[in-house]
Amino acid sequence: MLPYLPVLAVGYLLTLTLSQTFQFQEYVFLQFLGLDKVPSPQKFQPVPYILKKIFQDQEAAATTGVPQDLCYIKELGVPGNILRLLPDQGFFLYSKKRFQASPCLQKLLYFNLSAIKEKEQLTMAQLVLNLGPNSYYNLGPELELALFLVQKPHVWGQSTPNPGKMFALQSVPWPQGVIHFNLLTIVKDWSNNSRKNLGLFLEILVKEDRDSGVNFQLEDTCARLRRSLHASLLVVTLNREQCLPSLRKRRAAISIRKTSCKKLCHRHQLFINFQDLGWHKWIIAPKGFMANYCHGDCPFSLTTSLNSSNYAFMQALMHAVDPEVPQAVCIPTKLSPISMLYQDNNDNVILRHYEDMVVDECGCG
């Protein structure tokens, strides 16, 4: 048994080293994605239609080779390259007594903006209120929605927060579906001073119209409204550092004659499966992507045919004269971006576009 102990020890150390190497590489990649650690969302948040559409449009453009401006969201008409859907972390406020003229629903809305970095410029902040499925066959009473800025912290046990000045008032038929409010100015103020972010106070009042002919029970209407109400904040930001033109010169593809020699520099297929990495628990889409990689020799005789730079040609020439000069190596010469939909540790749904993720062409350099 003893002779096998060194082998077991070496095997254990090798496994430990590989595990630590993977963890380090995973950490580096997460930093690249703008994350501090592997997200572990409590539950998958519903992805709104607009984020799905933007993601699908980017995927289609990448497949067809259509040039993309990854720093402008054409579907929303605003500059940006990071989209976040922040879930509401507030709570309902209940009144012991319910009168016909009293508010049907009161709720403190709160959105955690800590995920937004200092380098990101806010270009859009939209409050999304979902009042339930829109229906033309089961009309309810008219609702009056009022939004206030909370200016003092809410004290537990207090019936309502201390709302400040009302900044939005809107009457809508119910069920209405989704309603949007522009909060760009407010969210910018919160981002500049996080202490001001005490949330919003939402109040919904049922407006009784006896001439409408619609019969409803107030308690039932309010209970249904509380069950169906869902609030979120759609935030678009622009990180200009990620919009700078790449310093690497992207050349047009150079056709390479097919050869039986598989050792020459060329692109190899490599599919990254997020489930294999255990990342499917927080990455919503895609399930994986064809990343590819470059590998192969760069001999002097074929350097000019392998999509090489002038410098690689001169390096190959010097290697022929002086073997101590290293040969040119097979590297990516053209890369393309991908889009990713995922959740972070705050259960925010995020859509980001990442440059240089897919190897399209290889050459010697």
Tab-separated table of C-alpha atoms in Angstrom:
chain	number	residue	atom	x	y	z
A	1	MET	CA	0.000	0.000	0.000
A	2	LEU	CA	2.815	2.410	0.837
A	3	PRO	CA	4.278	2.670	-2.721
A	4	TYR	CA	0.939	4.019	-3.914
A	5	LEU	CA	0.861	6.874	-1.385
A	6	PRO	CA	3.171	9.171	-3.426
A	7	VAL	CA	1.018	8.545	-6.498
A	8	LEU	CA	-2.134	9.404	-4.550
A	9	ALA	CA	-0.455	12.500	-3.137
A	10	VAL	CA	0.620	13.652	-6.596
A	11	GLY	CA	-2.881	13.001	-7.916
A	12	TYR	CA	-4.417	14.985	-5.061
A	13	LEU	CA	-2.023	17.904	-5.587
A	14	LEU	CA	-2.699	17.863	-9.334
A	15	THR	CA	-6.476	17.912	-8.744
A	16	LEU	CA	-6.086	20.723	-6.214
A	17	THR	CA	-3.886	22.714	-8.617
A	18	LEU	CA	-6.336	22.278	-11.507
A	19	SER	CA	-9.217	23.324	-9.242
A	20	GLN	CA	-7.357	26.443	-8.098
A	21	THR	CA	-6.400	27.266	-11.700
A	22	PHE	CA	-10.037	26.982	-12.796
A	23	GLN	CA	-11.186	29.136	-9.883
A	24	PHE	CA	-8.633	31.807	-10.765
A	25	GLN	CA	-9.566	31.766	-14.455
A	26	GLU	CA	-13.257	31.844	-13.508
A	27	TYR	CA	-12.592	34.843	-11.249
A	28	VAL	CA	-10.774	36.681	-14.043
A	29	PHE	CA	-13.632	36.022	-16.473
A	30	LEU	CA	-16.242	37.158	-13.942
A	31	GLN	CA	-14.289	40.391	-13.468
A	32	PHE	CA	-14.419	40.817	-17.236
A	33	LEU	CA	-18.201	40.431	-17.071
A	34	GLY	CA	-18.371	43.045	-14.327
A	35	LEU	CA	-19.144	40.554	-11.528
A	36	ASP	CA	-17.355	40.072	-8.218
A	37	LYS	CA	-18.344	36.426	-7.759
A	38	VAL	CA	-20.440	33.673	-9.290
A	39	PRO	CA	-24.095	34.799	-9.024
A	40	SER	CA	-26.519	32.583	-7.143
A	41	PRO	CA	-29.968	34.094	-7.797
A	42	GLN	CA	-32.738	33.056	-5.425
A	43	LYS	CA	-35.169	32.712	-8.327
A	44	PHE	CA	-35.233	33.468	-12.029
A	45	GLN	CA	-36.921	36.791	-12.708
A	46	PRO	CA	-39.242	37.036	-15.727
A	47	VAL	CA	-37.446	38.549	-18.711
A	48	PRO	CA	-39.491	41.381	-20.254
A	49	TYR	CA	-40.345	41.343	-23.927
A	50	ILE	CA	-38.099	44.309	-24.767
A	51	LEU	CA	-34.961	42.592	-23.401
A	52	LYS	CA	-35.816	39.401	-25.292
A	53	LYS	CA	-36.294	41.385	-28.504
A	54	ILE	CA	-33.003	43.264	-28.154
A	55	PHE	CA	-31.150	40.013	-27.425
A	56	GLN	CA	-32.750	38.235	-30.396
A	57	ASP	CA	-31.994	41.177	-32.717
A	58	GLN	CA	-28.332	41.134	-31.675
A	59	GLU	CA	-28.154	37.368	-32.185
A	60	ALA	CA	-29.700	37.646	-35.654
A	61	ALA	CA	-27.337	40.475	-36.631
A	62	ALA	CA	-24.321	38.466	-35.471
A	63	THR	CA	-25.461	35.425	-37.472
A	64	THR	CA	-25.949	37.397	-40.699
A	65	GLY	CA	-22.803	39.481	-40.251
A	66	VAL	CA	-24.680	42.800	-40.167
A	67	PRO	CA	-22.530	45.556	-38.561
A	68	GLN	CA	-23.721	46.365	-35.040
A	69	ASP	CA	-23.471	49.496	-32.951
A	70	LEU	CA	-23.220	47.896	-29.523
A	71	CYS	CA	-23.326	51.264	-27.779
A	72	TYR	CA	-26.746	52.315	-29.047
A	73	ILE	CA	-30.049	50.590	-28.248
A	74	LYS	CA	-32.085	51.202	-31.386
A	75	GLU	CA	-35.188	49.520	-29.931
A	76	LEU	CA	-35.249	52.109	-27.124
A	77	GLY	CA	-33.689	54.994	-29.051
A	78	VAL	CA	-31.002	55.724	-26.430
A	79	PRO	CA	-27.208	55.278	-26.168
A	80	GLY	CA	-26.171	52.371	-23.971
A	81	ASN	CA	-24.491	48.985	-23.801
A	82	ILE	CA	-25.754	47.666	-20.430
A	83	LEU	CA	-29.438	47.035	-19.707
A	84	ARG	CA	-30.617	46.072	-16.229
A	85	LEU	CA	-34.059	45.132	-14.978
A	86	LEU	CA	-34.063	45.864	-11.233
A	87	PRO	CA	-36.809	44.093	-9.246
A	88	ASP	CA	-38.840	45.968	-6.673
A	89	GLN	CA	-37.612	45.215	-3.145
A	90	GLY	CA	-40.292	47.239	-1.349
A	91	PHE	CA	-43.386	46.110	0.524
A	92	PHE	CA	-47.126	46.675	0.775
A	93	LEU	CA	-48.619	48.875	3.475
A	94	TYR	CA	-51.921	47.701	4.945
A	95	SER	CA	-54.602	49.795	6.567
A	96	LYS	CA	-56.779	48.199	9.275
A	97	LYS	CA	-59.829	50.171	8.137
A	98	ARG	CA	-61.025	50.297	4.561
A	99	PHE	CA	-63.393	52.988	3.348
A	100	GLN	CA	-64.751	53.621	-0.122
A	101	ALA	CA	-62.732	56.841	-0.430
A	102	SER	CA	-59.515	55.415	1.088
A	103	PRO	CA	-56.609	54.196	-1.085
A	104	CYS	CA	-57.082	50.717	-2.451
A	105	LEU	CA	-53.370	49.995	-2.384
A	106	GLN	CA	-50.286	51.601	-0.858
A	107	LYS	CA	-46.810	50.278	-1.548
A	108	LEU	CA	-43.248	51.342	-0.920
A	109	LEU	CA	-41.187	50.759	-4.075
A	110	TYR	CA	-37.437	50.362	-3.644
A	111	PHE	CA	-34.742	49.577	-6.238
A	112	ASN	CA	-31.140	48.715	-5.396
A	113	LEU	CA	-28.842	50.737	-7.692
A	114	SER	CA	-25.554	49.458	-6.234
A	115	ALA	CA	-24.812	47.364	-9.354
A	116	ILE	CA	-24.367	50.532	-11.445
A	117	LYS	CA	-20.665	51.467	-11.594
A	118	GLU	CA	-19.244	54.991	-11.467
A	119	LYS	CA	-17.976	54.730	-15.047
A	120	GLU	CA	-21.489	54.093	-16.357
A	121	GLN	CA	-23.559	57.000	-17.676
A	122	LEU	CA	-27.313	56.731	-17.119
A	123	THR	CA	-29.238	57.193	-20.356
A	124	MET	CA	-32.634	55.725	-19.434
A	125	ALA	CA	-34.561	54.823	-16.261
A	126	GLN	CA	-38.114	53.616	-16.695
A	127	LEU	CA	-40.465	52.444	-13.972
A	128	VAL	CA	-42.496	49.478	-15.208
A	129	LEU	CA	-45.789	48.844	-13.388
A	130	ASN	CA	-47.661	45.708	-14.397
A	131	LEU	CA	-51.261	45.853	-13.176
A	132	GLY	CA	-52.191	42.434	-14.518
A	133	PRO	CA	-53.262	41.039	-17.901
A	134	ASN	CA	-55.028	43.532	-20.134
A	135	SER	CA	-58.578	42.426	-20.864
A	136	TYR	CA	-61.395	43.933	-22.919
A	137	TYR	CA	-63.962	41.414	-21.690
A	138	ASN	CA	-63.625	41.785	-17.934
A	139	LEU	CA	-63.388	45.517	-17.388
A	140	GLY	CA	-62.963	46.797	-13.869
A	141	PRO	CA	-63.219	50.234	-12.308
A	142	GLU	CA	-61.044	53.195	-13.200
A	143	LEU	CA	-57.859	53.509	-11.140
A	144	GLU	CA	-55.950	56.608	-10.108
A	145	LEU	CA	-52.199	56.072	-9.663
A	146	ALA	CA	-50.107	58.536	-7.662
A	147	LEU	CA	-46.324	58.402	-7.199
A	148	PHE	CA	-44.427	60.284	-4.506
A	149	LEU	CA	-40.739	60.580	-3.637
A	150	VAL	CA	-39.997	59.270	-0.146
A	151	GLN	CA	-37.916	61.893	1.655
A	152	LYS	CA	-37.620	60.327	5.108
A	153	PRO	CA	-36.733	56.708	5.986
A	154	HIS	CA	-39.699	54.514	6.773
A	155	VAL	CA	-39.990	53.526	10.431
A	156	TRP	CA	-41.264	50.020	11.143
A	157	GLY	CA	-44.676	50.132	12.763
A	158	GLN	CA	-45.479	53.411	11.082
A	159	SER	CA	-48.599	53.159	8.936
A	160	THR	CA	-47.160	54.958	5.902
A	161	PRO	CA	-43.775	56.386	4.874
A	162	ASN	CA	-43.330	60.129	4.821
A	163	PRO	CA	-44.051	60.843	1.139
A	164	GLY	CA	-42.747	64.061	-0.338
A	165	LYS	CA	-44.021	65.922	-3.346
A	166	MET	CA	-46.144	63.962	-5.815
A	167	PHE	CA	-44.446	63.775	-9.231
A	168	ALA	CA	-46.872	61.578	-11.200
A	169	LEU	CA	-50.646	61.212	-11.298
A	170	GLN	CA	-52.416	59.082	-13.868
A	171	SER	CA	-55.907	57.668	-14.310
A	172	VAL	CA	-56.226	54.337	-16.103
A	173	PRO	CA	-58.952	51.743	-16.683
A	174	TRP	CA	-58.323	48.395	-15.013
A	175	PRO	CA	-57.074	45.884	-15.914
A	176	GLN	CA	-54.659	47.994	-17.927
A	177	GLY	CA	-51.562	45.812	-18.342
A	178	VAL	CA	-48.180	47.586	-18.252
A	179	ILE	CA	-47.686	51.302	-17.497
A	180	HIS	CA	-44.365	53.148	-17.838
A	181	PHE	CA	-43.028	56.202	-15.999
A	182	ASN	CA	-39.850	58.101	-16.898
A	183	LEU	CA	-37.588	58.265	-13.812
A	184	LEU	CA	-34.305	59.306	-15.463
A	185	THR	CA	-33.923	62.578	-13.530
A	186	ILE	CA	-34.803	60.914	-10.209
A	187	VAL	CA	-32.486	57.925	-10.688
A	188	LYS	CA	-29.616	60.219	-11.734
A	189	ASP	CA	-30.098	62.100	-8.471
A	190	TRP	CA	-30.105	58.821	-6.539
A	191	SER	CA	-26.923	57.673	-8.320
A	192	ASN	CA	-25.112	60.895	-7.431
A	193	ASN	CA	-26.139	60.541	-3.777
A	194	SER	CA	-27.189	57.043	-2.686
A	195	ARG	CA	-28.553	58.408	0.625
A	196	LYS	CA	-31.369	60.080	-1.310
A	197	ASN	CA	-32.599	56.716	-2.566
A	198	LEU	CA	-35.339	56.058	-0.006
A	199	GLY	CA	-37.705	54.670	-2.597
A	200	LEU	CA	-41.039	55.707	-4.057
A	201	PHE	CA	-44.476	55.711	-2.504
A	202	LEU	CA	-47.198	54.286	-4.761
A	203	GLU	CA	-50.847	54.901	-3.996
A	204	ILE	CA	-53.730	53.487	-6.048
A	205	LEU	CA	-57.275	54.701	-5.576
A	206	VAL	CA	-60.359	53.089	-7.077
A	207	LYS	CA	-62.580	55.718	-8.686
A	208	GLU	CA	-66.225	54.712	-8.426
A	209	ASP	CA	-68.358	55.749	-11.372
A	210	ARG	CA	-71.989	54.827	-10.786
A	211	ASP	CA	-72.919	55.851	-14.339
A	212	SER	CA	-70.537	53.320	-15.891
A	213	GLY	CA	-72.772	50.360	-15.116
A	214	VAL	CA	-69.795	48.312	-13.891
A	215	ASN	CA	-70.458	46.476	-10.638
A	216	PHE	CA	-67.512	45.571	-8.449
A	217	GLN	CA	-66.647	44.771	-4.849
A	218	LEU	CA	-63.958	47.104	-3.511
A	219	GLU	CA	-62.291	44.500	-1.282
A	220	ASP	CA	-62.156	41.948	-4.113
A	221	THR	CA	-60.779	44.539	-6.537
A	222	CYS	CA	-58.030	45.626	-4.128
A	223	ALA	CA	-57.087	42.032	-3.294
A	224	ARG	CA	-56.815	41.127	-7.007
A	225	LEU	CA	-54.761	44.248	-7.648
A	226	ARG	CA	-52.294	43.398	-4.875
A	227	ARG	CA	-51.862	39.893	-6.284
A	228	SER	CA	-51.277	41.057	-9.860
A	229	LEU	CA	-49.138	44.173	-9.253
A	230	HIS	CA	-45.501	43.759	-10.275
A	231	ALA	CA	-42.995	46.629	-10.330
A	232	SER	CA	-39.496	46.829	-11.801
A	233	LEU	CA	-37.047	49.472	-12.972
A	234	LEU	CA	-35.504	49.250	-16.452
A	235	VAL	CA	-32.132	51.023	-16.418
A	236	VAL	CA	-29.883	51.609	-19.439
A	237	THR	CA	-26.298	52.782	-18.936
A	238	LEU	CA	-23.369	53.554	-21.222
A	239	ASN	CA	-19.782	52.648	-20.414
A	240	ARG	CA	-17.815	54.728	-22.924
A	241	GLU	CA	-14.587	52.797	-22.267
A	242	GLN	CA	-16.205	49.778	-23.892
A	243	CYS	CA	-17.239	51.863	-26.913
A	244	LEU	CA	-13.744	52.930	-27.935
A	245	PRO	CA	-12.627	51.580	-31.314
A	246	SER	CA	-10.379	48.556	-31.005
A	247	LEU	CA	-6.674	49.220	-31.493
A	248	ARG	CA	-6.365	45.944	-33.353
A	249	LYS	CA	-6.746	46.409	-37.093
A	250	ARG	CA	-9.364	44.038	-38.422
A	251	ARG	CA	-8.514	42.881	-41.909
A	252	ALA	CA	-10.799	41.423	-44.495
A	253	ALA	CA	-10.759	37.667	-44.730
A	254	ILE	CA	-7.973	36.230	-46.876
A	255	SER	CA	-8.829	32.974	-48.538
A	256	ILE	CA	-6.432	30.148	-47.738
A	257	ARG	CA	-6.039	27.261	-50.113
A	258	LYS	CA	-7.228	23.989	-48.713
A	259	THR	CA	-4.312	21.794	-47.789
A	260	SER	CA	-3.998	18.326	-46.376
A	261	CYS	CA	-1.593	19.647	-43.747
A	262	LYS	CA	-3.663	20.047	-40.592
A	263	LYS	CA	-0.735	21.513	-38.680
A	264	LEU	CA	-0.924	24.905	-40.367
A	265	CYS	CA	-2.431	27.879	-38.542
A	266	HIS	CA	-6.217	27.919	-38.841
A	267	ARG	CA	-9.403	28.299	-36.839
A	268	HIS	CA	-10.674	25.349	-34.817
A	269	GLN	CA	-14.203	24.963	-33.528
A	270	LEU	CA	-14.773	25.253	-29.783
A	271	PHE	CA	-18.260	25.377	-28.279
A	272	ILE	CA	-18.526	26.864	-24.788
A	273	ASN	CA	-21.350	25.097	-22.946
A	274	PHE	CA	-22.358	27.103	-19.874
A	275	GLN	CA	-23.912	24.025	-18.268
A	276	ASP	CA	-20.519	22.286	-18.295
A	277	LEU	CA	-19.144	25.216	-16.300
A	278	GLY	CA	-22.100	25.269	-13.907
A	279	TRP	CA	-23.076	28.750	-15.101
A	280	HIS	CA	-26.499	27.756	-16.439
A	281	LYS	CA	-27.906	28.585	-12.987
A	282	TRP	CA	-27.442	32.319	-13.584
A	283	ILE	CA	-27.003	32.740	-17.361
A	284	ILE	CA	-30.429	32.907	-19.001
A	285	ALA	CA	-29.300	33.048	-22.651
A	286	PRO	CA	-27.515	31.871	-24.655
A	287	LYS	CA	-27.027	28.315	-23.399
A	288	GLY	CA	-23.566	28.449	-24.960
A	289	PHE	CA	-21.701	29.868	-27.946
A	290	MET	CA	-19.175	28.858	-30.588
A	291	ALA	CA	-16.065	30.634	-29.331
A	292	ASN	CA	-13.478	28.840	-31.534
A	293	TYR	CA	-9.703	29.107	-31.126
A	294	CYS	CA	-6.538	29.449	-33.224
A	295	HIS	CA	-3.876	26.780	-33.449
A	296	GLY	CA	-1.235	25.639	-35.911
A	297	ASP	CA	2.210	26.325	-37.301
A	298	CYS	CA	3.333	29.449	-39.098
A	299	PRO	CA	6.154	28.298	-41.411
A	300	PHE	CA	8.097	30.930	-43.317
A	301	SER	CA	7.184	29.422	-46.692
A	302	LEU	CA	3.430	29.970	-46.086
A	303	THR	CA	3.426	33.000	-43.788
A	304	THR	CA	2.141	35.325	-46.501
A	305	SER	CA	-0.771	32.949	-47.178
A	306	LEU	CA	-1.908	32.597	-43.578
A	307	ASN	CA	-3.576	35.968	-43.068
A	308	SER	CA	-0.414	37.298	-41.459
A	309	SER	CA	0.779	40.791	-40.647
A	310	ASN	CA	3.869	42.319	-42.217
A	311	TYR	CA	5.552	42.088	-38.833
A	312	ALA	CA	4.897	38.325	-38.693
A	313	PHE	CA	6.477	37.968	-42.125
A	314	MET	CA	9.597	39.844	-41.009
A	315	GLN	CA	9.746	37.810	-37.789
A	316	ALA	CA	9.581	34.584	-39.800
A	317	LEU	CA	12.340	35.926	-42.041
A	318	MET	CA	14.564	36.718	-39.042
A	319	HIS	CA	13.853	33.276	-37.561
A	320	ALA	CA	15.249	31.715	-40.742
A	321	VAL	CA	18.461	33.720	-40.222
A	322	ASP	CA	18.651	33.464	-36.432
A	323	PRO	CA	16.875	30.453	-34.837
A	324	GLU	CA	16.898	32.232	-31.446
A	325	VAL	CA	14.242	34.601	-32.764
A	326	PRO	CA	10.904	32.862	-32.015
A	327	GLN	CA	8.620	31.896	-34.855
A	328	ALA	CA	5.398	33.770	-35.525
A	329	VAL	CA	2.463	32.250	-33.639
A	330	CYS	CA	-1.102	31.502	-34.635
A	331	ILE	CA	-3.403	34.175	-33.194
A	332	PRO	CA	-6.930	35.577	-33.788
A	333	THR	CA	-6.987	38.312	-36.424
A	334	LYS	CA	-10.737	38.977	-36.391
A	335	LEU	CA	-13.190	38.580	-33.535
A	336	SER	CA	-16.883	39.353	-33.046
A	337	PRO	CA	-19.106	40.086	-30.029
A	338	ILE	CA	-21.881	38.174	-28.297
A	339	SER	CA	-24.832	39.267	-26.159
A	340	MET	CA	-25.607	37.696	-22.778
A	341	LEU	CA	-28.730	37.696	-20.610
A	342	TYR	CA	-28.032	36.798	-16.987
A	343	GLN	CA	-28.901	37.497	-13.351
A	344	ASP	CA	-26.542	38.896	-10.737
A	345	ASN	CA	-26.511	38.402	-6.962
A	346	ASN	CA	-29.183	41.080	-6.518
A	347	ASP	CA	-31.577	39.144	-8.800
A	348	ASN	CA	-31.254	41.865	-11.439
A	349	VAL	CA	-31.812	40.706	-15.026
A	350	ILE	CA	-28.951	42.119	-17.121
A	351	LEU	CA	-28.383	42.286	-20.874
A	352	ARG	CA	-24.817	43.138	-21.889
A	353	HIS	CA	-22.858	43.019	-25.120
A	354	TYR	CA	-19.265	41.799	-24.954
A	355	GLU	CA	-16.681	42.488	-27.628
A	356	ASP	CA	-14.071	39.996	-28.895
A	357	MET	CA	-15.747	36.798	-27.692
A	358	VAL	CA	-15.850	34.778	-30.928
A	359	VAL	CA	-12.836	34.004	-33.115
A	360	ASP	CA	-13.802	34.506	-36.769
A	361	GLU	CA	-10.378	34.380	-38.445
A	362	CYS	CA	-6.843	33.331	-37.541
A	363	GLY	CA	-3.443	34.369	-38.799
A	364	CYS	CA	0.227	34.480	-37.917
A	365	GLY	CA	1.456	37.302	-35.722
